[in-house]
Amino acid sequence: MPLEPSTLTQDIAHDEPQEYLWTLNFGPQHPATHTTLRIVLKLDGERVVDAMPDIGYLHSGFEKIGEHLDYNQYVTVTDRMNYISPMANNVAWHQAVEKLLGLEVPRRCQYIRTLICELARISDHLLCVGAMGLDTGAFTFFLYAFNRREDIYDIFETLCGARFTNSYTRVGGLMYDITPLVVEKIRQFVRTFPKTLDDMERLLNRNRIFVDRTKGVGLLARQDALGYGTSGPVARASGVTRDLRKDEPYLAYPDFDFRVVCMRTGDCYARYLVRMAEMRESLKIIAQAIENLPPGPVNSPVGERTALPDKAQVFQTIEGTITHFELMMSNRGFQTPCEETYAAIESPNGELGFYVVGDGSDVAWRARCRPPSFVHFAVFPHLIRGHTLSDVVAVLGSLNIIAAELDR
Amino acid sequence: MAARLETIQSLTSALGPLNTSEFRGDTRVVVPRDRLLSALSILKSERQMDLLVDITCVDYLHYRGAGDRFGLVYLLGSSETAERLTLRVFVNEPDLTVPSAVGLYEAANWLEREIWDMFGIRFAGHPDHRRILLPEPFTAHPLRKDYPLQGRGERHNFPVLSRNQG
């Protein structure tokens, strides 16, 4: 069945007298917005004639802070941008910094970063589809998703000690190397997760209520997806084949066998299906990465003076002490070129990039984050026009708007 | 590499000689402000640059070796060829106005509003020229380098609403 966009467009609404239109304030403290964002809806009965997003309730000046924290410190702030997948943000930030510094991280570090990026993708997609199910009435589905998110949090906790705000990467390496216990936990996750995915798909894919509420809702045509600059699952559900993991291979992605998931319809149901299928592809990458972890160090060599050495090296070797001193003292630190660069990764939500301007010191002159949520939320009025009030939550859920990343 | 040369060629043949540079694989082209829209439309129609990935701005106040105050950064991408290009436009006080790219790329709408909000650069022809993250009565542009990180904040500029008024 071909899907048609809704006929009630903005033009009709503006041609007629509008006294009968309702104005409804949705948010900023509404449970279905999940986070703090506000939408002013113009309603004709139950139909949304227009939606005006009003954002900025969670603006905390992250980019300004980025101009005052050094390259290792700022990673803690990136955790708080998309707090659903902080690992992906950590990797994106340090990838941009390493591109500015001209660093190549060791092979093992690249593999571990790929691994945690994909775990973060599964965690993010589980939240997105779970919450989308919850908003459209599927509570059990939500519990299935969140149960497995706990497992991923456990893996992250074993890996770096923090469950939520990981701050796991460092310039030129990682906080810790991966341990056999983590490997075992990830292997167990890889073994058991396909069954959860099967269960989830059986619960929702042909669920009458869910399909009726999402199919044909929030249509995004391919042309609009490109024009609005969308990326990630939102764009791929509309037939855009762009995936940075394939188009601009970074980290260890060229080594792995996986497919890019695309759909043509571009409605909420397609975005849900793309996310579900992407989790399976991520699982493939994780399974390949965990079995092929290269040996060797995770950090750049001490002699390069870019990665912070571990404590054993600091206290027991003179090179470690010197490197630690050189990096930590306020008048030393990184030698950055007076240049600027942009590096992006395919984060769970879409293209997450950082535009970093170096000024010679170890603090960025400008640390711009290109947040996928910000770009995706701009599409929202276009998607919701002509649909009913109850579709607002379905569309919001399918876009996976994270307000902390939206407002930064 | 060949694609990069062709892209620069298609820009220079229409706009005259341009200042180009490369750093770690990123190609940057500096275009004059009045040629920005024609450069964008050439890239969009001739080089399939159908994605406006990001627009951002850098304040070069007291930056080493900088001649201009603000540098706008247009990050363009292509969904067909996976090619990327960075367009730079430099603007100086007092005339902080740049033509808006919303007519070419719908994505520019919110990104330009954010730059107006944070840097105070006006976009001529923008359909909805309001602040986006900060409230409308806010007077400053906080990502400028002369805006302090710490201080009393702007609370005293806003009226206090009591429960009865609210």
Coordinates of C-alpha atoms in Angstrom, one line a residue, chain A residues 3 12 16 57 71 89 91 94 158 165 182 194 218 225 262-263 275 289 291 298 302 314 325 343 348 360 365 391 393:
Chain A
L3 CA 1.6 5.9 1.7
I12 CA -5.4 25.5 4.1
E16 CA -9.4 30.2 6.3
Y57 CA 14.8 24.8 28.4
Y71 CA 40.7 18.2 25.6
N89 CA 29.7 11.1 22.3
V91 CA 34.3 8.7 20.9
H94 CA 38.1 12.5 21.0
T158 CA 32.6 -3.4 34.5
T165 CA 28.3 9.1 32.4
V182 CA 34.1 -7.5 30.2
P194 CA 19.0 -12.1 19.5
G218 CA 4.9 11.4 10.2
A225 CA 15.1 14.1 4.5
C262 CA 17.3 1.3 4.7
M263 CA 13.6 1.7 4.1
R275 CA 16.2 0.8 14.4
A289 CA 35.0 -7.2 17.2
E291 CA 36.5 -12.3 18.9
V298 CA 45.4 0.7 24.0
V302 CA 54.4 7.2 26.2
V314 CA 53.7 7.4 36.2
F325 CA 53.9 16.1 34.1
A343 CA 35.2 15.0 12.4
P348 CA 23.0 6.1 17.1
G360 CA 48.0 26.2 20.3
W365 CA 39.1 27.8 21.0
D391 CA 0.4 11.1 16.9
V393 CA 4.1 11.2 20.8

